[in-house]
CSV table of C-alpha atoms in Angstrom, one decimal:
chain,number,residue,atom,x,y,z
M,1237,MET,CA,-12.9,-2.2,-6.6
M,1238,THR,CA,-13.7,-4.6,-3.6
M,1239,GLY,CA,-11.1,-6.6,-2.2
M,1240,ALA,CA,-8.1,-7.6,-4.2
M,1241,ASP,CA,-5.9,-10.5,-5.4
M,1242,LEU,CA,-2.3,-11.1,-4.5
M,1243,ASP,CA,-0.3,-13.8,-6.0
M,1244,GLY,CA,-3.6,-16.0,-6.3
M,1245,ARG,CA,-4.7,-15.1,-2.7
M,1246,GLU,CA,-8.1,-13.2,-2.3
M,1247,TYR,CA,-8.0,-10.5,0.4
M,1248,ALA,CA,-11.5,-9.3,1.4
M,1249,ASP,CA,-10.2,-6.4,3.4
M,1250,ALA,CA,-7.7,-4.4,1.3
M,1251,LEU,CA,-6.8,-0.8,0.9
M,1252,VAL,CA,-6.6,-0.7,-2.9
M,1253,SER,CA,-5.5,2.5,-4.8
M,1254,ASP,CA,-7.8,4.6,-7.1
M,1255,ARG,CA,-7.5,4.4,-10.8
M,1256,GLN,CA,-5.9,7.7,-11.9
M,1257,CYS,CA,-3.4,9.4,-14.0
M,1258,PRO,CA,-0.6,10.2,-13.2
M,1259,GLY,CA,-0.1,6.8,-11.3
M,1260,ARG,CA,0.7,8.2,-7.9
M,1261,ALA,CA,-1.0,9.2,-4.8
M,1262,SER,CA,-0.9,9.3,-1.2
M,1263,ILE,CA,-3.2,9.4,2.0
M,1264,THR,CA,-2.3,10.4,5.5
M,1265,TYR,CA,-3.8,8.9,8.5
M,1266,ASN,CA,-3.9,10.3,12.4
M,1267,LEU,CA,-2.2,7.7,14.6
M,1268,GLY,CA,-2.9,9.9,17.7
M,1269,ARG,CA,0.2,8.3,19.2
M,1270,ASP,CA,-1.6,5.3,20.2
M,1271,TRP,CA,-0.4,2.4,18.4
M,1272,LYS,CA,2.7,0.4,18.2
M,1273,ARG,CA,3.0,-1.7,14.9
M,1274,PHE,CA,1.4,-1.3,11.2
M,1275,ARG,CA,1.0,-4.6,9.6
M,1276,ALA,CA,-0.3,-5.3,5.7
M,1277,THR,CA,0.6,-7.6,3.0
M,1278,VAL,CA,1.5,-5.4,0.0
M,1279,GLY,CA,1.8,-5.7,-3.9
M,1280,VAL,CA,0.4,-4.8,-7.0
M,1281,ASP,CA,-3.3,-6.6,-7.7
M,1282,ASP,CA,-3.1,-9.7,-10.0
M,1283,ASP,CA,-5.5,-8.1,-12.4
M,1284,SER,CA,-3.4,-4.9,-13.1
M,1285,THR,CA,-2.6,-3.7,-16.5
M,1286,GLU,CA,1.1,-2.5,-15.0
M,1287,SER,CA,3.0,-5.2,-13.3
M,1288,ALA,CA,5.2,-2.6,-10.9
M,1289,ALA,CA,5.0,0.0,-8.5
M,1290,THR,CA,6.7,1.7,-5.8
M,1291,LEU,CA,5.1,1.9,-2.1
M,1292,THR,CA,6.4,4.1,0.5
M,1293,ILE,CA,5.5,4.8,4.0
M,1294,HIS,CA,6.4,7.4,6.2
M,1295,GLY,CA,5.9,7.7,10.3
M,1296,ASP,CA,5.7,11.5,10.9
M,1297,ASP,CA,8.8,12.4,8.6
M,1298,THR,CA,10.7,9.1,8.8
M,1299,VAL,CA,10.6,6.6,5.7
M,1300,LEU,CA,9.6,3.5,7.6
M,1301,SER,CA,9.3,1.4,4.3
M,1302,LYS,CA,10.1,1.7,0.6
M,1303,ASN,CA,9.2,-1.3,-1.4
M,1304,ALA,CA,9.4,-1.8,-5.3
M,1305,LEU,CA,6.1,-4.1,-5.7
M,1306,ALA,CA,5.7,-6.7,-8.5
M,1307,VAL,CA,2.6,-8.6,-9.7
M,1308,GLY,CA,3.1,-12.2,-8.2
M,1309,LYS,CA,5.2,-11.3,-5.6
M,1310,PRO,CA,3.6,-9.7,-2.3
M,1311,ARG,CA,5.5,-8.5,0.7
M,1312,GLU,CA,4.8,-8.5,4.2
M,1313,LEU,CA,4.9,-5.5,6.3
M,1314,ASN,CA,5.6,-5.3,10.1
M,1315,LEU,CA,6.3,-1.6,10.9
M,1316,ARG,CA,7.0,-0.2,14.4
M,1317,VAL,CA,4.9,3.2,14.6
M,1318,GLU,CA,5.3,3.7,18.5
M,1319,ASN,CA,5.0,7.1,19.2
M,1320,MET,CA,4.2,8.3,16.0
M,1321,LEU,CA,1.5,10.8,14.9
M,1322,ARG,CA,0.8,10.6,11.4
M,1323,LEU,CA,1.2,7.5,9.2
M,1324,THR,CA,1.6,8.5,5.1
M,1325,ILE,CA,1.0,5.8,2.8
M,1326,SER,CA,2.2,6.9,-1.0
M,1327,TYR,CA,2.3,4.8,-3.9
M,1328,SER,CA,3.7,5.4,-7.7
M,1329,PHE,CA,4.1,3.7,-10.8
M,1330,GLU,CA,5.1,4.8,-14.2
M,1331,GLY,CA,2.9,6.2,-17.0
M,1332,CYS,CA,-1.0,5.9,-17.0
M,1333,TYR,CA,-2.2,2.7,-17.0
M,1334,LEU,CA,-5.9,3.4,-17.2
M,1335,PRO,CA,-8.1,1.7,-16.2
M,1336,ASP,CA,-6.5,-1.2,-14.4
M,1337,THR,CA,-3.8,-1.0,-12.1
M,1338,TRP,CA,-4.0,-1.4,-8.5
M,1339,VAL,CA,-1.6,-1.0,-5.4
M,1340,VAL,CA,-3.0,-2.8,-2.6
M,1341,LEU,CA,-2.4,-3.2,1.1
M,1342,ALA,CA,-4.1,-6.2,2.4
M,1343,ASP,CA,-5.4,-6.9,5.9
M,1344,PRO,CA,-4.0,-3.8,7.2
M,1345,THR,CA,-3.8,-3.8,10.9
M,1346,LEU,CA,-2.5,-1.3,13.8
M,1347,SER,CA,-1.9,-3.0,17.2
């Protein structure tokens, strides 16, 4: 899937979850203690079969954000990541909704 749609808005630049069962995964990025903020618009893609998901973001061992996401209700994240080495992004949704459920981090930006 290239790009994503959240609440009718198209995002060309997006991290989009893979199609897999069970509906959970995580990825960790090395920030190298070089960044201060992580920003993104998060949600469940408008074309998803399942309408809800949970997104959790950890900075090192600290929960920075835990959001219940729903189709048509994107959220703006603006998280402090100053002096953090690793950023872990995790998502989950109930059951196996193959092939069409996607958790989206649109316009992800480190500054």
